[in-house]
Coordinates of C-alpha atoms in Angstrom, one line a residue:
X1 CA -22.4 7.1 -8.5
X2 CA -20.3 9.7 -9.7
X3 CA -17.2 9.9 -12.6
X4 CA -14.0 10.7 -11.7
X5 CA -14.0 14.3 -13.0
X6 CA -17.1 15.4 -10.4
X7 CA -16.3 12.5 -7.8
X8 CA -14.5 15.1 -5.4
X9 CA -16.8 18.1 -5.3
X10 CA -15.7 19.6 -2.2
X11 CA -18.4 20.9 0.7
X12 CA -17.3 22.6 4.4
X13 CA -14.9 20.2 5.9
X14 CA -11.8 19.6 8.1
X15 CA -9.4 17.2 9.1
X16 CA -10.6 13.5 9.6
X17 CA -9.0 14.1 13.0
X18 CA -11.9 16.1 14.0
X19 CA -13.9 12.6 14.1
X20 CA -13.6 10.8 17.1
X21 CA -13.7 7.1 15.8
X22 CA -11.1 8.1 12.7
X23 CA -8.4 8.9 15.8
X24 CA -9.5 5.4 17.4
X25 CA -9.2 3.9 13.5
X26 CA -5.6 6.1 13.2
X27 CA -3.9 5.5 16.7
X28 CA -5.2 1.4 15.9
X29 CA -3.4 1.7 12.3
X30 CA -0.3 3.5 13.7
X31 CA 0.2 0.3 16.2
X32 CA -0.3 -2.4 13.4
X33 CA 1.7 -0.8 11.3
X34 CA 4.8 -0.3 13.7
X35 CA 4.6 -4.0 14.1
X36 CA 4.0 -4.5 10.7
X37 CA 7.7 -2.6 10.0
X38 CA 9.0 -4.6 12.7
X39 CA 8.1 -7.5 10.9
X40 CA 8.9 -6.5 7.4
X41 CA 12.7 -5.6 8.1
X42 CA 13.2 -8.9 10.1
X43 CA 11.7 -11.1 8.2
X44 CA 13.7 -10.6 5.2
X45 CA 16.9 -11.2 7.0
X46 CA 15.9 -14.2 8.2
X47 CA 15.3 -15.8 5.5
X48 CA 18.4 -14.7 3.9
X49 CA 20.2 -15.8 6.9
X50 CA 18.4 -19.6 7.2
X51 CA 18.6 -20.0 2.7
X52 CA 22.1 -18.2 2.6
X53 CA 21.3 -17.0 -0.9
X54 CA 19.5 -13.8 -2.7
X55 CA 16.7 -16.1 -4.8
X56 CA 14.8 -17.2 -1.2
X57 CA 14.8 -13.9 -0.6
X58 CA 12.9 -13.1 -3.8
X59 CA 10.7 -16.0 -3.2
X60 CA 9.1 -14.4 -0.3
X61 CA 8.8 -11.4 -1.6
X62 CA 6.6 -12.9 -5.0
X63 CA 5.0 -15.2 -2.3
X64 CA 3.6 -12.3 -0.5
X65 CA 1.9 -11.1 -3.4
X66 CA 0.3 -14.2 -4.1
X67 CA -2.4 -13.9 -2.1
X68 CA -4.0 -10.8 -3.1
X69 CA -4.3 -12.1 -6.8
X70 CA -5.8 -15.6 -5.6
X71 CA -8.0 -14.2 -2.9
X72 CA -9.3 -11.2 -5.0
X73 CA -12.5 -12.7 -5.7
X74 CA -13.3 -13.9 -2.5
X75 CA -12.0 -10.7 -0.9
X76 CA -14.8 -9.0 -2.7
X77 CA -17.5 -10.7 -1.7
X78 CA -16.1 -10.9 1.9
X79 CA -15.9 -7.3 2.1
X80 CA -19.0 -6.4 0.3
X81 CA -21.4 -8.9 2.0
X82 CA -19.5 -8.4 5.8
X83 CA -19.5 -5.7 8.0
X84 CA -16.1 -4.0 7.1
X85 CA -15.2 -3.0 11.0
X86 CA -15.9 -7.0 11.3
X87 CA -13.1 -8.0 8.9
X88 CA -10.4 -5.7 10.0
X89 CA -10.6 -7.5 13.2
X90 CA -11.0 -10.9 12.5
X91 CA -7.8 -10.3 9.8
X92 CA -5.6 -8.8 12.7
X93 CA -6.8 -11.6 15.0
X94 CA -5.9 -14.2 12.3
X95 CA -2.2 -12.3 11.4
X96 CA -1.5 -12.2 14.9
X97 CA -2.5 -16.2 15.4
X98 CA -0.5 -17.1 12.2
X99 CA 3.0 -15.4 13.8
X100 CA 3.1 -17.7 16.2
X101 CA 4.7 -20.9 14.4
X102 CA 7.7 -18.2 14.3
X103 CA 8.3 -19.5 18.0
X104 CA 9.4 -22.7 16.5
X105 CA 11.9 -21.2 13.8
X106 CA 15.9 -22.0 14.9
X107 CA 17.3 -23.5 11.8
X108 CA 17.6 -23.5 7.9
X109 CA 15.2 -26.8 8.4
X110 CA 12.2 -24.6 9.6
X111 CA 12.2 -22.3 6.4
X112 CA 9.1 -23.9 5.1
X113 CA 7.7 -22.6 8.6
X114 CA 8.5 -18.8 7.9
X115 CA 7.2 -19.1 4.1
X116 CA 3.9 -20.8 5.3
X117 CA 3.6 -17.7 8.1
X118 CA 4.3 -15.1 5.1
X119 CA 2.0 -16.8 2.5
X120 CA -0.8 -16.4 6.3
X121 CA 0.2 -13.2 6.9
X122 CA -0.6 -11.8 3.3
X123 CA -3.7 -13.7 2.8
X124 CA -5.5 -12.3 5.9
X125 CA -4.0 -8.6 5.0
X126 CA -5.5 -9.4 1.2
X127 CA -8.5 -9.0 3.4
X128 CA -7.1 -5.8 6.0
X129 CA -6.5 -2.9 3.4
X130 CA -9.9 -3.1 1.5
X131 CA -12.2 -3.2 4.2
X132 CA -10.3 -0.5 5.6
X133 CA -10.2 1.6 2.7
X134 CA -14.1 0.8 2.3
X135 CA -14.2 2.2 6.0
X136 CA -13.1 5.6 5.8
X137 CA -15.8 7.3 3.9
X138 CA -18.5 5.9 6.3
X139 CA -16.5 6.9 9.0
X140 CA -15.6 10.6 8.0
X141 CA -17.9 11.5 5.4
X142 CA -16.8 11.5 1.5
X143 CA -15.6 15.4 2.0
X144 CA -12.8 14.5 4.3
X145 CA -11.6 11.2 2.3
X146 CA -8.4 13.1 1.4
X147 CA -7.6 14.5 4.9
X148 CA -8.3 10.8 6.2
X149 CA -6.3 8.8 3.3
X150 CA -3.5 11.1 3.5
X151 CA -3.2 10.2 7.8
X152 CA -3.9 6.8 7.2
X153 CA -0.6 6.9 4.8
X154 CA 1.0 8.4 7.1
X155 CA 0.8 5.8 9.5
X156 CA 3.1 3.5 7.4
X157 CA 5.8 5.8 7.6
X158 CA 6.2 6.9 11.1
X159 CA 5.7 2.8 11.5
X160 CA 9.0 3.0 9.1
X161 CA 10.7 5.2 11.2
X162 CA 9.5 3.6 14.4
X163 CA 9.4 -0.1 13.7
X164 CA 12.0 -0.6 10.9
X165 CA 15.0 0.2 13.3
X166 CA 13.7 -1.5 16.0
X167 CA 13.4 -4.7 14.2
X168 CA 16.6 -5.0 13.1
X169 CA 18.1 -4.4 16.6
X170 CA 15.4 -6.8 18.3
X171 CA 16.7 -9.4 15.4
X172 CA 20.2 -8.7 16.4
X173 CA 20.2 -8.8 20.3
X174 CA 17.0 -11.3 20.5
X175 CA 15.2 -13.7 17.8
X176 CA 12.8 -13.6 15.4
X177 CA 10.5 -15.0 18.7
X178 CA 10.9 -11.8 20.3
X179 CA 9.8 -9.7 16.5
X180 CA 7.1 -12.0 16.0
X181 CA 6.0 -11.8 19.8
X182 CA 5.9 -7.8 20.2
X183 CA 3.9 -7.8 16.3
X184 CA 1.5 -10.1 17.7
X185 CA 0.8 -7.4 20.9
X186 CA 0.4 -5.2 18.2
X187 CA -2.1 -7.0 16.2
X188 CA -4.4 -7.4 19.7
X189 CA -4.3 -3.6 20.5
X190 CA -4.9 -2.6 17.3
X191 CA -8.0 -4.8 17.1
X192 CA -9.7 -3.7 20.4
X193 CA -9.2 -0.5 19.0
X194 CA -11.0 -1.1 15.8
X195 CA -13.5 -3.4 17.7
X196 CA -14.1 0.3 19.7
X197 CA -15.3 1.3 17.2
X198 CA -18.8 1.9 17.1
X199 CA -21.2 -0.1 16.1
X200 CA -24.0 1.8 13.9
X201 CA -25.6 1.5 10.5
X202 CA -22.2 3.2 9.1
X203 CA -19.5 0.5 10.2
X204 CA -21.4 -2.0 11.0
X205 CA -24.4 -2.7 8.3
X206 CA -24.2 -5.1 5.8
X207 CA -25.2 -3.6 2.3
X208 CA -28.8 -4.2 0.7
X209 CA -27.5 -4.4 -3.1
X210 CA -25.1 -7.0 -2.3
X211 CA -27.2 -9.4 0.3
X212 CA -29.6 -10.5 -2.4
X213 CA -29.3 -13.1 -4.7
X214 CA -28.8 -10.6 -7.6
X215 CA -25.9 -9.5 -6.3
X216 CA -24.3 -11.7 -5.1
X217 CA -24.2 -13.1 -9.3
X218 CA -23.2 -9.3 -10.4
X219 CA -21.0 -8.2 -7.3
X220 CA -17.5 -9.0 -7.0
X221 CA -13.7 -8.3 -8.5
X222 CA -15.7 -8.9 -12.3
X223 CA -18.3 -6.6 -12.1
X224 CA -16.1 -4.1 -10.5
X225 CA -13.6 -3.6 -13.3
X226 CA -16.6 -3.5 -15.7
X227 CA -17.1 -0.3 -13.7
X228 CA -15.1 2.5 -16.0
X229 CA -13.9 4.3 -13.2
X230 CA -12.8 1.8 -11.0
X231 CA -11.0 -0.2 -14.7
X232 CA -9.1 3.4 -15.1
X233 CA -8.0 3.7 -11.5
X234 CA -6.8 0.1 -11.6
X235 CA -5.0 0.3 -14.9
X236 CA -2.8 3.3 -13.7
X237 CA -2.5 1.8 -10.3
X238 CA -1.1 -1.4 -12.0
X239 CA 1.8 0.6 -13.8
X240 CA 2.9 2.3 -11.3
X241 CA 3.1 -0.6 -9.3
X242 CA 5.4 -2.3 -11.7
X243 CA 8.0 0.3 -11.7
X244 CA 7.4 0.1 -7.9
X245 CA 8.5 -3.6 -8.3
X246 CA 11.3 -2.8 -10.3
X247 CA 13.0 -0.2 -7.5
X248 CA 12.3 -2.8 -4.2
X249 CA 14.8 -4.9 -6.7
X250 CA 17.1 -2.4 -7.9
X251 CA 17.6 -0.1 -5.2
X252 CA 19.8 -1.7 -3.1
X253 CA 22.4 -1.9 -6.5
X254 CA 21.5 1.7 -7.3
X255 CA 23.5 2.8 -4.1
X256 CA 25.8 0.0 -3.9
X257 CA 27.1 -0.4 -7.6
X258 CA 26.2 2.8 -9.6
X259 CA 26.8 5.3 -6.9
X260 CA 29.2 3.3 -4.9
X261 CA 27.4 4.0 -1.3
X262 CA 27.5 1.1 1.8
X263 CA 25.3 -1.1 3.8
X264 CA 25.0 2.0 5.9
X265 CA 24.1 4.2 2.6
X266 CA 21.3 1.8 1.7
X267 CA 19.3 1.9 5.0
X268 CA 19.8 5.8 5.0
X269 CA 18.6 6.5 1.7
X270 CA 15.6 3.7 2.6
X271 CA 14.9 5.6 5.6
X272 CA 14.7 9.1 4.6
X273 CA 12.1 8.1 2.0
X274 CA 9.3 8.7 5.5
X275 CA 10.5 12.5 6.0
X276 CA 8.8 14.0 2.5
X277 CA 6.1 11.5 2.8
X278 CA 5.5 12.2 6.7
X279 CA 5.4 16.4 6.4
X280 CA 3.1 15.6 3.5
X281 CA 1.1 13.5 5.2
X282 CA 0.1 16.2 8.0
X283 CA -0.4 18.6 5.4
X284 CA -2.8 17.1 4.3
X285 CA -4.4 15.8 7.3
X286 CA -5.2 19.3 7.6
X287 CA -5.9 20.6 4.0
X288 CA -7.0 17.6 2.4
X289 CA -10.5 18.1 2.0
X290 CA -9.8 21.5 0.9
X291 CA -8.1 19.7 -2.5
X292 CA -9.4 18.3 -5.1
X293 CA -8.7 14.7 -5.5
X294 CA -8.2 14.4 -9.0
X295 CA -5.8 17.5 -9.3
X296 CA -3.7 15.5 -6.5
X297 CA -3.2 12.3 -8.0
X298 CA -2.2 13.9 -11.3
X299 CA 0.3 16.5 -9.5
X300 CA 1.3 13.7 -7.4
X301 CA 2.6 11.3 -10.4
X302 CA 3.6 13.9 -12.1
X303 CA 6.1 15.2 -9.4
X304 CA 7.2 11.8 -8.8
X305 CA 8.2 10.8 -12.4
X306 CA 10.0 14.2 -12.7
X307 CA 11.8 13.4 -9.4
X308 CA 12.6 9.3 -10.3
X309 CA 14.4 10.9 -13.5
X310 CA 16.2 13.5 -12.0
X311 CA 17.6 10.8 -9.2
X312 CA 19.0 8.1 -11.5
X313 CA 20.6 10.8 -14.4
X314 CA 21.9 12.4 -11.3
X315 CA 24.3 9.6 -11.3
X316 CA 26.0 11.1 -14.3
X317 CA 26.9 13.7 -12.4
X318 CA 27.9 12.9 -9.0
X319 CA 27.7 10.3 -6.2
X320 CA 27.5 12.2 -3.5
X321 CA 25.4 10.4 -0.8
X322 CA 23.7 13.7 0.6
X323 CA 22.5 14.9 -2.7
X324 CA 20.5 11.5 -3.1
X325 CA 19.3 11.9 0.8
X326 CA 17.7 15.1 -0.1
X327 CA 16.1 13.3 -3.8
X328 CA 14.4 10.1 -1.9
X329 CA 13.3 12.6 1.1
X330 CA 11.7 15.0 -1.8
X331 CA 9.9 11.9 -3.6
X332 CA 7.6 11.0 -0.2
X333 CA 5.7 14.0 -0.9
X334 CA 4.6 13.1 -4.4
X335 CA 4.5 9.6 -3.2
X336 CA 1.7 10.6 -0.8
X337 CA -0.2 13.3 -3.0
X338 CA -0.5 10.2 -5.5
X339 CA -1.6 7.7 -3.3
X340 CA -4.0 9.4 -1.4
X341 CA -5.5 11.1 -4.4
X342 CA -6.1 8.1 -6.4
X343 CA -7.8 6.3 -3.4
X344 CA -10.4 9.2 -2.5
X345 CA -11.0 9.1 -6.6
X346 CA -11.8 5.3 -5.7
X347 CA -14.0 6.2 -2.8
X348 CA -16.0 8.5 -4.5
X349 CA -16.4 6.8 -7.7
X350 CA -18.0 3.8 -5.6
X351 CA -20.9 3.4 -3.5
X352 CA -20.7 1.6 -0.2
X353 CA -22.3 -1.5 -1.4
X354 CA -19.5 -2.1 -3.9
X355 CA -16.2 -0.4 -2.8
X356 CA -15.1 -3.5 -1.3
X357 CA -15.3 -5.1 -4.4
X358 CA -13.3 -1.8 -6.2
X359 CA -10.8 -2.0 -3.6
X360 CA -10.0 -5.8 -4.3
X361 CA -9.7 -5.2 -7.6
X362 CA -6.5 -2.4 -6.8
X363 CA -5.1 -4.6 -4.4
X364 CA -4.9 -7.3 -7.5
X365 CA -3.6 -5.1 -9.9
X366 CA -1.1 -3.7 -7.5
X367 CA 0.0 -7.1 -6.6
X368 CA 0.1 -8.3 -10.5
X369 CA 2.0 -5.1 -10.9
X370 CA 4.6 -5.9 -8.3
X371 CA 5.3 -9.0 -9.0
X372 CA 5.6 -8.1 -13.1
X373 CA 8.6 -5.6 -11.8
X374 CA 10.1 -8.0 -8.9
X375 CA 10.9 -11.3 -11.9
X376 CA 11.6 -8.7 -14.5
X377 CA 14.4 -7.0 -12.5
X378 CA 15.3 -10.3 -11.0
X379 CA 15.8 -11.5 -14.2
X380 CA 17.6 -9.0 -16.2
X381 CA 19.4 -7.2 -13.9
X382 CA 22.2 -9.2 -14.4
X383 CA 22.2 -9.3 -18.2
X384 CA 20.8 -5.3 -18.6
X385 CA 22.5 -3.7 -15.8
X386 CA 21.4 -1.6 -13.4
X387 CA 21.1 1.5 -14.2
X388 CA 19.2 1.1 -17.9
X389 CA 16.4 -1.0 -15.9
X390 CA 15.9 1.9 -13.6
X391 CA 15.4 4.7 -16.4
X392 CA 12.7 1.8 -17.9
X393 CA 11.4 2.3 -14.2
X394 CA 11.2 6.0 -14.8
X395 CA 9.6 5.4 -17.7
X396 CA 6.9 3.7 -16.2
X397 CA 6.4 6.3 -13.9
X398 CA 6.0 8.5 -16.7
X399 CA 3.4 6.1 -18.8
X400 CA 1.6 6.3 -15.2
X401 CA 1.2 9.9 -15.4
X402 CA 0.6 9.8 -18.6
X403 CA -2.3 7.3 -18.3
X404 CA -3.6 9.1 -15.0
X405 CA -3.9 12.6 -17.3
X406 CA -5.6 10.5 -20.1
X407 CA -8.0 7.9 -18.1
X408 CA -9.0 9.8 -15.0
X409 CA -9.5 13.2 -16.6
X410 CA -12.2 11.4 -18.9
X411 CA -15.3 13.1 -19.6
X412 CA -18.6 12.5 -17.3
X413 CA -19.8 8.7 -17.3
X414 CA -21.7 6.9 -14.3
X415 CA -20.7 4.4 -13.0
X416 CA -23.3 1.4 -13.3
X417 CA -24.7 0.3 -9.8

């Protein structure tokens, strides 16, 4: 085990796409998460269409983080104990099987249906993301974890691009039948292509240290944040995930009260959020193991606080749509930096035995973190106002940074396996 300081020495490397089983892993994430976008623009609207009111709409957004804080213990044995290529497939295979009670949703009497399929669909993708992320290194080797983070990000926002529009017009001129129908395709072709995958003591082994009796008693979401690297990385994750809780709240009243945009403003500024993050995303698909990861999670949320202030004091002095499309497209980049630096740090700072376990324990704090900035902007942006909340979001952003310069730059310290 290494500390975060010396996790990312860096060797001779390229870009993950050099491995043939990472393009399978890619090409299978780029399908799910097109239907995943699909999914995630329709459903909303539906519910708001079958509860006619702004709180159901919340609801399922907090219900969705339920299950990653519920699940978290039971994701990391699951993950640690199970061969990780065997988990992402039996969760796609059980989020495709749980859309299917969508067939049956007409009417405002059927909402318990779609908030039982959301409550599914997030408890088997509580499962998804750390396997996945537990995946990569054994796939590509540690020295291209950036290159392969940074593609596996980018997957999410040419979904965006793809699957957001597209759900909105198969909504309008079909159902949410014909969403859920097309997501579940998705879910099938994105699990043969992870079940392609092949099967060797890399993807497919179950880890020694965590078969035995011993540790099954140590392993697990506990024993992981005992770990000081992992505890750092989940602490500043957990920050920034409440100010990221704050904006999915206050962002639509950013454009439509403060800088007086449309409907039509909203889903542009939304949309051209992928553009930063997507050329970033193929930079570093190339040059990512050529960077150290530690130096790009710290530029990464230090850009993005600078940029978050800069965008809401902006609005003291104009409200000009364009100038805002050009802020939100500049923030992907940092965006990505941050992301992908922080989960190489967590790759390296964890041995294969355990990084399941790590992994749950940054889905639960991102979840807890979430779900801290979705009630507290629910619930004061009425009485606060907009625009104060958001520069309490930047300043989250900037205790993040602050936190990622002071906890992950910490001097050397093994972690305990």
């Amino acid at each position: 085990m290494t500390d975060l300081r010396t996790a990312t020495r860096r060797g001779p490397a390229g870009s993950a796409m050099a491995v043939p089983a990472f393009r399978r892993l890619w090409l299978a994430g780029l399908v799910s998460d097109t239907g995943d976008w699909l999914m995630f623009i329709a459903l909303p609207l539906v519910v708001l269409q079958l509860s006619g009111s702004a709180v159901g709409t919340s609801f399922a957004f907090l219900l969705e983080l339920a299950p990653p804080v519920l699940l978290a213990p039971v994701v990391a044995r699951v993950t640690d104990r199970l061969s990780h290529r065997l988990v992402m497939v039996v969760a796609m295979i059980g989020q495709a099987t749980t859309l299917l009670p969508l067939l049956l949703v007409h009417d405002r009497s059927e909402l318990p249906i779609v908030y039982g399929v959301i409550i599914a669909q997030a408890s088997f993708g509580a499962f998804f993301l750390p396997a996945k992320n537990a995946l990569l290194p054994t796939l590509v080797g540690l020295e291209r974890a950036n290159s392969a983070n940074a593609l596996v990000g980018l997957n999410n926002d040419l979904g965006r691009i793809i699957g957001g529009p597209l759900g909105g017009v198969l909504l309008a001129v079909g159902s949410i039948a014909t969403v859920a129908l097309i997501d579940v395709a998705s879910y099938v072709v994105a699990a043969a292509l992870v079940l392609s995958l092949p099967r060797s003591r890399h993807t497919d082994a179950v880890p020694s240290a965590d078969t035995s009796t011993e540790g099954a008693r140590t392993g697990g979401v506990l024993r992981a944040l005992t770990d000081r690297p992992t505890r750092d990385l989940v602490v500043v994750t957990t920050v920034a995930s409440i100010a990221q809780g704050l904006f999915l709240v206050l962002f639509v009243f950013f454009v439509t009260d403060v800088i007086r945009g449309d409907e039509a403003d909203v889903g542009l500024l939304r949309g051209v959020q992928a553009i930063g993050a997507i050329g970033a995303g193929l930079a570093l698909g190339v040059l990512g193991a050529r960077i150290d990861a530690l130096r790009l999670a710290l530029i990464g949320s230090s850009a993005f606080t600078v940029i978050t202030v800069v965008c809401w004091n902006a609005s003291f002095v104009s409200h000009a749509v364009p100038l805002y499309a050009v802020l939100f497209a500049a923030i992907g980049v940092p965006a990505v930096f941050m992301g992908a630096g922080m989960t190489s740090l967590l790759q390296h700072a964890t041995d294969g035995s355990r990084r399941g376990s790590a992994f749950a324990a940054l889905g639960l704090g991102q979840a807890v973190g979430q779900a801290i900035g979705i009630t507290a902007a629910g619930l004061l942006q009425e009485p606060i106002g907009t625009l104060p909340l958001l520069e309490v979001q930047a300043g989250a952003y900037a205790l993040t940074a602050v936190l990622a310069f002071v906890l992950l730059r910490r001097g050397p310290r093994r972690v305990r396996s």
